[in-house]
Coordinates of C-alpha atoms in Angstrom, one line a residue:
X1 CA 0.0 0.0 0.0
X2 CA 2.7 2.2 0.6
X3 CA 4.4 2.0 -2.7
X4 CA 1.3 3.1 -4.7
X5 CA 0.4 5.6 -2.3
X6 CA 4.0 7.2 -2.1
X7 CA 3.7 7.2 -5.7
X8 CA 0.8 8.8 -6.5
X9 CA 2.1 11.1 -4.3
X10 CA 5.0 11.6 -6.4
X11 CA 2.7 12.0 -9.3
X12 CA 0.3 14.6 -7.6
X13 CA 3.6 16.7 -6.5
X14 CA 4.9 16.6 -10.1
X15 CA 1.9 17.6 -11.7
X16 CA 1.2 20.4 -9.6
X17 CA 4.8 21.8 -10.2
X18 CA 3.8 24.4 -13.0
X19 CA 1.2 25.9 -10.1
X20 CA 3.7 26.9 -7.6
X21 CA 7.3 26.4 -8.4
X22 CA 7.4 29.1 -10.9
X23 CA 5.9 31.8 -8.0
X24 CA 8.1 30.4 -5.4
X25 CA 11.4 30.9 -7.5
X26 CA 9.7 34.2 -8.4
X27 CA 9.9 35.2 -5.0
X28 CA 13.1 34.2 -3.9
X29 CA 14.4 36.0 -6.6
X30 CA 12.5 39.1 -5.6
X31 CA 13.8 38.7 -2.3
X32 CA 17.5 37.9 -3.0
X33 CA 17.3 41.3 -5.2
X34 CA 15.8 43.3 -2.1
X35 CA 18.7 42.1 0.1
X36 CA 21.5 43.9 -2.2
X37 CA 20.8 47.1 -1.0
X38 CA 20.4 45.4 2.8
X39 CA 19.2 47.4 5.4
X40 CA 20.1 51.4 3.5
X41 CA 17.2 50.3 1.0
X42 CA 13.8 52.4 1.7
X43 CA 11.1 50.4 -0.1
X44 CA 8.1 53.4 -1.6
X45 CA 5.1 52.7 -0.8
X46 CA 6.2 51.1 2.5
X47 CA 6.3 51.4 6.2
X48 CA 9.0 54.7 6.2
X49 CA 7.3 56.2 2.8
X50 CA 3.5 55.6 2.6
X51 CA 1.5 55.4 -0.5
X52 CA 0.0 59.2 0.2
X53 CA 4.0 60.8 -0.1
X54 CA 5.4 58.7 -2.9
X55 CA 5.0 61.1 -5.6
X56 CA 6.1 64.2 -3.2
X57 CA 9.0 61.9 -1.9
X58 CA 9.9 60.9 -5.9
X59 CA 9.5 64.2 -6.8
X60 CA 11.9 66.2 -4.4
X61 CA 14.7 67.6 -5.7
X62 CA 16.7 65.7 -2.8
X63 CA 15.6 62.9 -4.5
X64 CA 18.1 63.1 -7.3
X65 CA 21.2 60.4 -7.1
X66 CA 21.0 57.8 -9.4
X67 CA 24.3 55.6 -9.0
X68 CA 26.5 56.8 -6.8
X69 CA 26.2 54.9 -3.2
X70 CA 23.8 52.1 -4.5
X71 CA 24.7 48.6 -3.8
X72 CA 22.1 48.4 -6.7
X73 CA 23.7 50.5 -9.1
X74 CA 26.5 47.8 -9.8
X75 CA 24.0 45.4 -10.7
X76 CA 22.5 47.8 -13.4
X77 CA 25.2 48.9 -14.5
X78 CA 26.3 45.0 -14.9
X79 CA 23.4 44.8 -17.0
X80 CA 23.6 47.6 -18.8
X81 CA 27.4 47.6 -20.1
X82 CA 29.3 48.6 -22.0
X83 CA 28.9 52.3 -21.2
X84 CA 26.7 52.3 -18.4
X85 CA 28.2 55.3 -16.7
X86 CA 26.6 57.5 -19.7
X87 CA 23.4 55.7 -19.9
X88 CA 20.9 58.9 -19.3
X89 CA 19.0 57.3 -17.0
X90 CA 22.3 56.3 -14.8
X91 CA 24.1 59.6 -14.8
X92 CA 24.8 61.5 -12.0
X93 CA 23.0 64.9 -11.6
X94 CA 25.0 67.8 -13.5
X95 CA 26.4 69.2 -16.4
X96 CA 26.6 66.1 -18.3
X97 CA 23.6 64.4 -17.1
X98 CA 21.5 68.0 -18.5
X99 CA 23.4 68.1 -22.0
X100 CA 22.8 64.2 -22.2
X101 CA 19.1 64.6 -21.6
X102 CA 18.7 67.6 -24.0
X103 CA 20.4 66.1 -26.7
X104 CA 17.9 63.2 -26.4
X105 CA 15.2 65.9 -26.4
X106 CA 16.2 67.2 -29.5
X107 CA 16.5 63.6 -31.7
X108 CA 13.1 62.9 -30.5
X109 CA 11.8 66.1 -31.1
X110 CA 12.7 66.1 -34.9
X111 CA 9.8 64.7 -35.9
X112 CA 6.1 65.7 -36.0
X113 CA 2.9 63.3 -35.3
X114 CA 2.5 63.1 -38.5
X115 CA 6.2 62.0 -39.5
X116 CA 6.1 59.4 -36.0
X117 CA 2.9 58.1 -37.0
X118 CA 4.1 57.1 -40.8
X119 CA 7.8 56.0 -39.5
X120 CA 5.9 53.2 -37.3
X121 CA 3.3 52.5 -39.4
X122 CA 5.9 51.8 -42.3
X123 CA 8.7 49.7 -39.8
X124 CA 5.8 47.5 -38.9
X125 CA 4.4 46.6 -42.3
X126 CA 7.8 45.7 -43.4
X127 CA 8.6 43.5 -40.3
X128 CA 5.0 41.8 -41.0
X129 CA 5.5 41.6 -44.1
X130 CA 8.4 39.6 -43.5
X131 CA 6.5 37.0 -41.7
X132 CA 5.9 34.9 -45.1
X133 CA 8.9 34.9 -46.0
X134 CA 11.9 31.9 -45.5
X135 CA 12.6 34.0 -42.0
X136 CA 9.5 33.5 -40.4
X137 CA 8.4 33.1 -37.3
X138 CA 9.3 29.9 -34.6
X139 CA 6.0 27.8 -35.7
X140 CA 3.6 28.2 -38.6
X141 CA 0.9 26.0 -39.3
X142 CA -0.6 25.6 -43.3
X143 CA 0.6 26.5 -46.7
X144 CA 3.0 29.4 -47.4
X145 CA 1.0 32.9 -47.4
X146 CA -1.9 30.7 -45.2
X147 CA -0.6 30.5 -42.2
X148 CA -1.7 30.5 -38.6
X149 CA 1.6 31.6 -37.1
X150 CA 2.6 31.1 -33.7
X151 CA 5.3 33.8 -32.4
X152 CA 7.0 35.7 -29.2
X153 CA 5.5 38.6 -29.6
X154 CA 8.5 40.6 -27.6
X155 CA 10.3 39.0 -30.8
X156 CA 8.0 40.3 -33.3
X157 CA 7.9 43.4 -32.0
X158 CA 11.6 44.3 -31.3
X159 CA 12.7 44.7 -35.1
X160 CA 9.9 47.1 -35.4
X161 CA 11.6 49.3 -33.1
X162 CA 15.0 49.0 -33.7
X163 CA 13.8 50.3 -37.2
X164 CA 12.3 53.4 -36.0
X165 CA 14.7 54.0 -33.0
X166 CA 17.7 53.7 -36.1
X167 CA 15.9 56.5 -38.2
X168 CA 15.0 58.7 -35.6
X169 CA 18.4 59.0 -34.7
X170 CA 20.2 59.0 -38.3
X171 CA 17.2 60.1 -40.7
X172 CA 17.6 56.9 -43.3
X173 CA 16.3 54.0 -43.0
X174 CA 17.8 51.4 -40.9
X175 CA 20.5 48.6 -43.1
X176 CA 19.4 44.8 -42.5
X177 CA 22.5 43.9 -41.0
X178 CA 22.5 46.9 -38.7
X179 CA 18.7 45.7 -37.6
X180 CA 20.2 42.6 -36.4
X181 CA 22.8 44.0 -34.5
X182 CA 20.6 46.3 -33.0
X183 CA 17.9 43.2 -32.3
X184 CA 20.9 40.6 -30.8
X185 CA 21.8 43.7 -28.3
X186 CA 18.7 44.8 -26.8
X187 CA 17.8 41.1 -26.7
X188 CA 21.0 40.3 -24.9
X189 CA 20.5 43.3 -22.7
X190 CA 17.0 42.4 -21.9
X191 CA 17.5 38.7 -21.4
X192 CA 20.1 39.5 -18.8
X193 CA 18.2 41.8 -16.8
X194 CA 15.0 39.0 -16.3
X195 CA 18.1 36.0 -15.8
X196 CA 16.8 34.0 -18.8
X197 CA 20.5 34.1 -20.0
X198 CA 23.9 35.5 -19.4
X199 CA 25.6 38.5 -20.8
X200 CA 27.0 38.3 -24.3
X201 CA 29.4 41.0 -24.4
X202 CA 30.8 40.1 -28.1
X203 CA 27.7 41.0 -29.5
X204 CA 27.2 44.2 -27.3
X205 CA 30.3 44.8 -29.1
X206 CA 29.5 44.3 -32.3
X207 CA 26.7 47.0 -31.9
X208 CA 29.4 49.6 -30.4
X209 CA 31.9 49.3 -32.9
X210 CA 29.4 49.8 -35.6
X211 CA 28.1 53.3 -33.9
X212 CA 31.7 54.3 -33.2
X213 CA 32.7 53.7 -37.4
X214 CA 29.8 55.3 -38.0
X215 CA 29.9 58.2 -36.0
X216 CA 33.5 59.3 -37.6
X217 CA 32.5 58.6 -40.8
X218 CA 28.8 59.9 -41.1
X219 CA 27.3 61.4 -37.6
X220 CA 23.6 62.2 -37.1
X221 CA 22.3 65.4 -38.0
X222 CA 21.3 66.1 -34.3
X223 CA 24.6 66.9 -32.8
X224 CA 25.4 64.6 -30.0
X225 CA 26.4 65.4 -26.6
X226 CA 29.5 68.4 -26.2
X227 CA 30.2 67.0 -23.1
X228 CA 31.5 63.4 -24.2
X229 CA 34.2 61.9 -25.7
X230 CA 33.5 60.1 -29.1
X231 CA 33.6 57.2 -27.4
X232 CA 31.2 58.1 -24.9
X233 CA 28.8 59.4 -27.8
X234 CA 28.6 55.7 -29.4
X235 CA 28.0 54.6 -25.9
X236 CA 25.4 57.1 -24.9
X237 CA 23.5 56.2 -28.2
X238 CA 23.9 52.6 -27.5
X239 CA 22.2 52.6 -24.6
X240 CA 19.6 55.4 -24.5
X241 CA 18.3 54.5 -27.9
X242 CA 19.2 51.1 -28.8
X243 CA 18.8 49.3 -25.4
X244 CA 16.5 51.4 -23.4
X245 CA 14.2 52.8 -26.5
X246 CA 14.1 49.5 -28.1
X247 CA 13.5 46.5 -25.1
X248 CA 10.9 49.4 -23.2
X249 CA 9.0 50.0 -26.5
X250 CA 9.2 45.9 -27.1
X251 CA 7.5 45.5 -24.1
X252 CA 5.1 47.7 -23.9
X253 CA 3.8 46.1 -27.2
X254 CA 4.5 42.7 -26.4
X255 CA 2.2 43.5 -23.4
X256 CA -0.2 45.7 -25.3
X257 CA -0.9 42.7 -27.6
X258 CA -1.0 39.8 -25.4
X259 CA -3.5 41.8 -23.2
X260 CA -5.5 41.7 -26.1
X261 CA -4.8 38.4 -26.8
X262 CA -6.2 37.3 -23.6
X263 CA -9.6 39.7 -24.2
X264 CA -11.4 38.5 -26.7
X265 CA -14.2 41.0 -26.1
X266 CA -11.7 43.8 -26.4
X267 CA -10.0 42.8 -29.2
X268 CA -13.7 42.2 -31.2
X269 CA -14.6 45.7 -30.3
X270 CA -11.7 47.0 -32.0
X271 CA -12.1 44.7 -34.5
X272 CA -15.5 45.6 -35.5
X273 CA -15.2 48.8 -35.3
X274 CA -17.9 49.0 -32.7
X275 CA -15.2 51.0 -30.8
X276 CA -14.7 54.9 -30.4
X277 CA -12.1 56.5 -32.0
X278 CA -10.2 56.9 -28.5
X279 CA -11.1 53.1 -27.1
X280 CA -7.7 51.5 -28.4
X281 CA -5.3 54.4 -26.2
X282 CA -7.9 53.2 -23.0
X283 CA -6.7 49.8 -24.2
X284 CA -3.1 50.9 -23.9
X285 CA -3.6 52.8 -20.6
X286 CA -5.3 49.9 -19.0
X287 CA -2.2 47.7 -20.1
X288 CA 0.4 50.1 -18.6
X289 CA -1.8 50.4 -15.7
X290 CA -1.4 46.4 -15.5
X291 CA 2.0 46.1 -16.2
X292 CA 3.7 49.1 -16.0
X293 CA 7.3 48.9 -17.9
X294 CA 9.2 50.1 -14.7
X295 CA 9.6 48.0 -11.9
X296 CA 11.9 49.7 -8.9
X297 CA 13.6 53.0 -9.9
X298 CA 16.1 53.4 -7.2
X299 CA 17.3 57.2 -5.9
X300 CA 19.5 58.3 -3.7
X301 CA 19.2 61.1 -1.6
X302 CA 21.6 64.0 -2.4
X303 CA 20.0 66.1 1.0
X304 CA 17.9 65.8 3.8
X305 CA 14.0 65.7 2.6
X306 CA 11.8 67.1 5.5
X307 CA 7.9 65.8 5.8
X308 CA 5.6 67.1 7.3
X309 CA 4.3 65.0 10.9
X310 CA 7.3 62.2 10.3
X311 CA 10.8 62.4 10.6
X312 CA 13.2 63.7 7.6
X313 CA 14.8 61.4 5.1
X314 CA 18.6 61.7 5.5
X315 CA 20.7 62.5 2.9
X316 CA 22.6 59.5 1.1
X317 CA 19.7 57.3 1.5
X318 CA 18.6 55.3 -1.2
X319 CA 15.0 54.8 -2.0
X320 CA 13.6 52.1 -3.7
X321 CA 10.2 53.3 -5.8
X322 CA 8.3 50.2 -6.7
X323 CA 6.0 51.2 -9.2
X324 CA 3.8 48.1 -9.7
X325 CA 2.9 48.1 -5.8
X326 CA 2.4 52.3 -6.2
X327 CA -0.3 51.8 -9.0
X328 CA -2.0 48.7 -7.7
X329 CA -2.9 50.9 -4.4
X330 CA -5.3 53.7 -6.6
X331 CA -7.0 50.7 -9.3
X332 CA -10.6 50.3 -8.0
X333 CA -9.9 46.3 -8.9
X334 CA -7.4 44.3 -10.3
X335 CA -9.9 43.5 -13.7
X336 CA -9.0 44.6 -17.2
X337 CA -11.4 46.9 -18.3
X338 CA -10.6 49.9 -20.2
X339 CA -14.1 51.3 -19.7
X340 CA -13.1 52.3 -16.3
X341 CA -11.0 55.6 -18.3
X342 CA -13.9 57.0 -19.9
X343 CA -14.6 58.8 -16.7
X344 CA -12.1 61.0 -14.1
X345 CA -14.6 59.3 -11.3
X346 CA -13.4 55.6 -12.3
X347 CA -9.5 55.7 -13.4
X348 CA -7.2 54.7 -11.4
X349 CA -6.3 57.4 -8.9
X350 CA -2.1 56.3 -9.0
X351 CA -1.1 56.0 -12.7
X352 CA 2.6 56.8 -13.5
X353 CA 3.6 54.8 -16.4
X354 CA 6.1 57.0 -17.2
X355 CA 7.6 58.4 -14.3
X356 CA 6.8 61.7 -11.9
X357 CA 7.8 64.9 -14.4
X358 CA 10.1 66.6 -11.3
X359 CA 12.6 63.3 -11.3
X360 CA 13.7 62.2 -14.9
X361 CA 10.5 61.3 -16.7
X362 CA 10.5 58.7 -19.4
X363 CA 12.0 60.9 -22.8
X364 CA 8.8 59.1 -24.7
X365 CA 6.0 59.9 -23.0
X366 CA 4.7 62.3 -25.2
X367 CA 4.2 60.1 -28.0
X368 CA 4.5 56.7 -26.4
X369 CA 0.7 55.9 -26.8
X370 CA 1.0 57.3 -30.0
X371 CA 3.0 54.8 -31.4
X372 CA 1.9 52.0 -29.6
X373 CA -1.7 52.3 -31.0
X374 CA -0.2 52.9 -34.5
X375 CA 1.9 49.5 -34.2
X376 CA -1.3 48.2 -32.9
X377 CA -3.7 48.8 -35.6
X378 CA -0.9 47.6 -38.8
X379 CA -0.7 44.3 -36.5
X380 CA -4.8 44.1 -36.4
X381 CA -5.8 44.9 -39.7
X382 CA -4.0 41.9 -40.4
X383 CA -4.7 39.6 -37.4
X384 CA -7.0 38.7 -34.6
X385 CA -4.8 37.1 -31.5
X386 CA -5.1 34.5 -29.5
X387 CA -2.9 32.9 -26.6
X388 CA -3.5 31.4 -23.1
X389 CA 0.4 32.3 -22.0
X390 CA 0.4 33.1 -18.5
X391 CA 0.7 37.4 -18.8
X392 CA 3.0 38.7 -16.0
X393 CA 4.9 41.8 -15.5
X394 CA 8.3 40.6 -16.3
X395 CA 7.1 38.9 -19.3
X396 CA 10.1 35.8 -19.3
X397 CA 8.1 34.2 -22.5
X398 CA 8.5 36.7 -24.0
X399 CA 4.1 36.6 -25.2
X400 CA 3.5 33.2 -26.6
X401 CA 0.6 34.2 -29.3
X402 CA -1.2 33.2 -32.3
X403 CA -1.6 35.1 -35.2
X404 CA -4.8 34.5 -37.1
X405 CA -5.4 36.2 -40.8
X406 CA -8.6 37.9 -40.8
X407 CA -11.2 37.0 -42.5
X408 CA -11.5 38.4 -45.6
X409 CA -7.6 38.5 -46.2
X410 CA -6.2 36.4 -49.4
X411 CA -4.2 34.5 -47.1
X412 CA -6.5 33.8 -44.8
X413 CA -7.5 30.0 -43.5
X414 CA -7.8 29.7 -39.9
X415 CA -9.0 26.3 -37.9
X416 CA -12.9 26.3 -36.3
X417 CA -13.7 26.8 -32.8
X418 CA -12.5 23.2 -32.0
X419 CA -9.3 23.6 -33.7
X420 CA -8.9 26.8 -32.2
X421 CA -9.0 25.6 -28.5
X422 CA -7.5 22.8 -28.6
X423 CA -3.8 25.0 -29.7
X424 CA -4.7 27.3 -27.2
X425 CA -5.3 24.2 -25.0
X426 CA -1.8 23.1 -25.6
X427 CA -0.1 26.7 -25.4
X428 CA -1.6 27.2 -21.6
X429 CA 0.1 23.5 -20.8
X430 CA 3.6 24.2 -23.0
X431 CA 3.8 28.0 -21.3
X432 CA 2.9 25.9 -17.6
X433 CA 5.6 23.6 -18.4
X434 CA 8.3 25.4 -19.8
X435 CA 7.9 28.3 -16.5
X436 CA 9.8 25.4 -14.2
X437 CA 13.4 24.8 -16.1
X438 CA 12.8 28.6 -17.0
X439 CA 12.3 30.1 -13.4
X440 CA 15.1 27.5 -12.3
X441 CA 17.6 29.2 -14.8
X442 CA 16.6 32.5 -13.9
X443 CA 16.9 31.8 -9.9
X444 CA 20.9 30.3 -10.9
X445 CA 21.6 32.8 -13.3
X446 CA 20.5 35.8 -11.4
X447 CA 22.6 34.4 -8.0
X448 CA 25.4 34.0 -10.8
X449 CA 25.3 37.8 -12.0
X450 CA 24.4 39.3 -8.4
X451 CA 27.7 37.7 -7.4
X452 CA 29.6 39.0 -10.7
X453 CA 28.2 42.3 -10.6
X454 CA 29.3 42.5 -7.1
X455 CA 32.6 40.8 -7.9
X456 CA 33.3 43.2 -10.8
X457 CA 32.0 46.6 -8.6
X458 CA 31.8 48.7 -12.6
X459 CA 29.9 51.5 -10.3
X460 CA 31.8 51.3 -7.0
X461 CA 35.1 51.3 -8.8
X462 CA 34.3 53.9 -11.1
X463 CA 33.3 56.8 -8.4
X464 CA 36.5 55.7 -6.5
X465 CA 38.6 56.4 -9.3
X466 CA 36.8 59.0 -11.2
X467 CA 37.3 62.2 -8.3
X468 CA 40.9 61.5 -8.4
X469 CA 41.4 61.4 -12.1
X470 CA 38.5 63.5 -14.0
X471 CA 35.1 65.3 -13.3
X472 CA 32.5 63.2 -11.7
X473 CA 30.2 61.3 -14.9
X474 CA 33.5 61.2 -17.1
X475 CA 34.5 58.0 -18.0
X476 CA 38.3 56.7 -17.3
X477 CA 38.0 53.5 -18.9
X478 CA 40.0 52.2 -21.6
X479 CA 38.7 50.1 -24.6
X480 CA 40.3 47.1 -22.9
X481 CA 38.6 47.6 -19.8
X482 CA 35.7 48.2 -21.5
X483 CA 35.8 44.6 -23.0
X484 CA 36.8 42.6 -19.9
X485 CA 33.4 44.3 -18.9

C-alpha cells in the first residue's frame, strides 16, 4: 500500500509543479534582489514612505542620485554595459547628465505626429511583411501565405523598433545587418536583466563598434552630446536608444498585444469597429496600468528631505520606488477593463507609467501611446490574437501568441472553434511547463550575475577612481577595460 500511495504522491507533486514552483522561484528572486541594498534600501510605498507621499518623496529635488552609493547601481550597471556610466537614465546629476538629456530631447523632437505616425506604421508593415517569407516566425501551421503563425510577440515586436529607433536617430532607413545587431543587443540586454541568460558582451560589441565607425564617418544630424568623448557618444547612443528605446518600446507592445490576446471582447470591439475612436489608447492605458514597464527606480538622496508629521529622510539614502505596488494601491480592482477611463470618477487614482515629471521622466512619453496604437492597428488589420500564455509583469516568455489572418484577407484559413481551442489548450500547458526549467535558470543565473556584478563593482570602482582622475560622470575606462566588462 505504501508504494502506490507514495507514488501517487509523487505524481500529484509533479503535476502540480507548473502551479507553484514558478511563483516560489519568483519570490526568492525578488527577495535575493531586495537584500543587495540590505538594510540602507527604503522600499516606496512602505512602512518609512506611505502610499500618500510617494510622488512628493519621488518628486523632491533631494531625490536626485542615481548611481552613486547604491549597492544596486552595480547590478545595473552589470546589465547595462558597456557604457553604463553614460546611460541617461544612470548619470549622475550635472552638467553632463543635463546636456545628455537635451540632446535626447532634441533627436526625438525632430519629428512631428504626423512624421512618427508614418515612421511606425511603415517599420511594422515591413517586419509583417516579412513573416511569409523563409525568415518567419518559430512555428507556422498551413501552406505558405496561409498560415496560422505562432510567435514571441516581444520578438516580433523588437525589429519594429530597432527600425524606428535607427531612423530617428540617423534620418535613413535602418541597413538589414545593422537591424540585427541592434535586435541581438537589446535582446541580450534584456534577457540578462530577467536572468533568462547571461551576458554576451561580443555581441554588445558588435553593436558599439558599428556606432563608433559610423559616427567618424557619417554622424547624425542632431549633434550629439558636447560634453563626451567620441567614445562616450557611441556609448550614450547605444544605450539610450538602442537598449533602453528598443527593449521598453518591445515590451510595452509585447504586453499591449498579449493583453488583447487574452480579451477576446476587447480585441472584437476593436475589430469591429464598434469602438470609439479613443477606445484602443484606454486599451493601452489599461495595459500600462497592468503592467507598467518600470519596476523599482532606485534614488538616492543628495540632502535631507523634510515631511511634514514624520521624521526627515537623511541625505545619502537610497529609496527604492516600486512602481507596480504604487499603481496597484489607486486601481478600484485588479480587472481589465478599459471602460473604467472613460470617466475622471473611475481611473485609477495612482497611474505613473512613465515616471513623476520633477525626477527624470521617461523621454517618450509624449508620443508613447501614440506609437503603440499605430503599431497596434498595422498588427490588427491583419490579425485577430489569441494565446493562453500566462501574462506577467516581467514577461520571461516573451508573449507566446497566435496570429490569425482575418477574414477576408487572401491568405487567410484559420481552424474552427474546435481547432482553435484545442492549440490554445496546448499553449496554456507548454507555457505551464516550460515556466519550471525557466524560473530554475533564472533563480541560478540571477545568483550568478548578483555575485559577478558584485565581484566586478563597474559602479563602485568607477566613483572611487573617477574624483581622483576627471570630473565626476566622465569616464576613465580604456577600450580594454571596456571589453573585460
Amino acid at each position: 500500500m505504501r508504494r502506490p500511495a507514495a507514488a501517487a504522491a509523487a505524481v500529484g507533486l509533479t503535476a502540480s509543479l507548473p502551479y507553484w514552483l514558478p511563483r516560489l522561484v519568483i519570490d526568492l528572486r525578488v527577495r535575493l534582489f531586495a537584500r543587495i541594498n540590505g538594510e540602507e534600501g527604503i522600499p516606496a510605498p512602505g512602512h518609512e514612505v506611505p502610499v500618500e507621499e510617494f510622488k512628493q518623496v519621488y518628486g523632491h529635488p533631494a531625490a536626485n542620485g542615481r548611481s552613486q552609493g547604491a549597492a544596486l547601481s552595480d547590478l545595473f550597471w552589470y546589465w547595462l554595459a558597456p557604457g553604463p556610466e553614460v546611460h541617461q537614465e544612470h548619470l549622475e546629476p550635472g552638467p553632463r547628465y543635463n546636456d545628455v538629456a537635451r540632446t535626447t530631447r532634441q533627436i526625438l523632437a525632430g519629428l512631428s505626429r504626423d512624421q512618427w505616425t508614418e515612421l511606425v506604421a511603415r517599420c511594422t508593415r515591413r517586419v509583417l511583411d516579412e513573416l511569409d517569407g523563409p525568415e518567419g516566425p518559430e512555428g507556422c501551421d498551413g501552406a505558405s501565405g496561409a498560415r496560422v503563425r505562432r510567435v514571441r510577440l516581444r520578438d516580433l515586436m523588437m525589429p519594429v523598433w530597432a527600425e524606428v529607433y535607427y531612423e530617428v536617430v540617423f534620418r535613413e532607413p535602418c541597413p538589414r545587418h545593422v537591424r540585427d545587431m541592434i535586435v541581438a543587443n537589446a535582446d541580450d540586454v534584456v534577457s540578462a536583466l530577467k536572468c533568462t541568460g547571461l551576458r554576451h558582451m561580443d555581441r554588445r560589441g558588435r553593436l558599439t563598434a558599428y556606432l563608433r565607425g559610423r559616427l567618424a564617418s557619417a554622424p547624425p544630424p542632431v549633434p550629439l552630446p558636447s560634453l563626451l568623448t567620441q567614445r562616450e557618444r557611441a556609448y550614450y547612443l547605444q544605450g539610450t536608444f538602442f537598449n533602453t528605446a528598443v527593449v521598453q518600446t518591445s515590451e510595452a507592445m509585447a504586453h499591449l498585444l498579449l493583453a488583447l490576446a487574452s480579451h477576446r471582447s476587447v480585441q472584437d470591439r476593436l475589430l469591429t469597429g464598434a469602438a470609439d475612436a479613443d477606445y484602443l489608447d484606454h486599451v493601452i492605458n489599461e495595459t500600462l496600468q497592468h503592467f507598467p514597464l518600470f519596476g523599482v527606480a532606485h534614488r538616492i538622496t543628495t540632502g535631507e528631505i523634510p515631511r511634514a508629521g514624520r521624521p526627515p529622510i537623511p541625505a545619502g539614502s537610497v529609496l527604492l520606488f516600486n512602481y507596480p505596488e504604487y499603481q496597484r494601491s489607486g486601481a478600484p480592482d485588479q480587472r481589465f477593463d478599459p471602460g473604467r477611463w472613460l470617466s475622471a470618477d473611475t481611473r485609477p487614482t495612482r497611474f505613473i507609467p512613465f515616471g513623476v515629471t520633477a525626477n527624470r521622466p521617461c523621454p517618450a512619453r509624449g508620443f508613447a501611446v501614440l506609437t503603440m496604437r499605430v503599431a497596434a492597428e498595422e498588427v490588427l488589420r491583419r490579425f485577430r490574437l489569441a494565446s493562453s500564455a500566462e501574462h506577467t509583469r516581467s514577461l520571461p516568455n516573451r508573449g507566446p501568441c497566435l496570429l490569425i489572418p482575418r477574414a477576408g484577407r487572401p491568405d487567410a484559413r484559420t481552424w474552427g472553434p474546435v481547432g482553435r481551442a484545442a492549440r490554445l489548450a496546448g499553449m496554456r500547458l507548454g507555457d505551464r511547463w516550460a515556466a519550471i526549467p525557466r524560473s530554475l535558470t533564472q533563480l541560478v543565473l540571477g545568483g550568478y550575475m548578483v555575485w559577478d556584478a558584485r565581484r566586478q563593482g563597474l559602479c563602485r570602482n568607477y566613483f572611487a577612481t573617477a574624483p581622483a582622475t576627471q570630473p565626476a560622470g566622465s569616464s576613465p575606462a580604456t577600450d580594454e577595460e571596456e571589453r573585460r566588462r
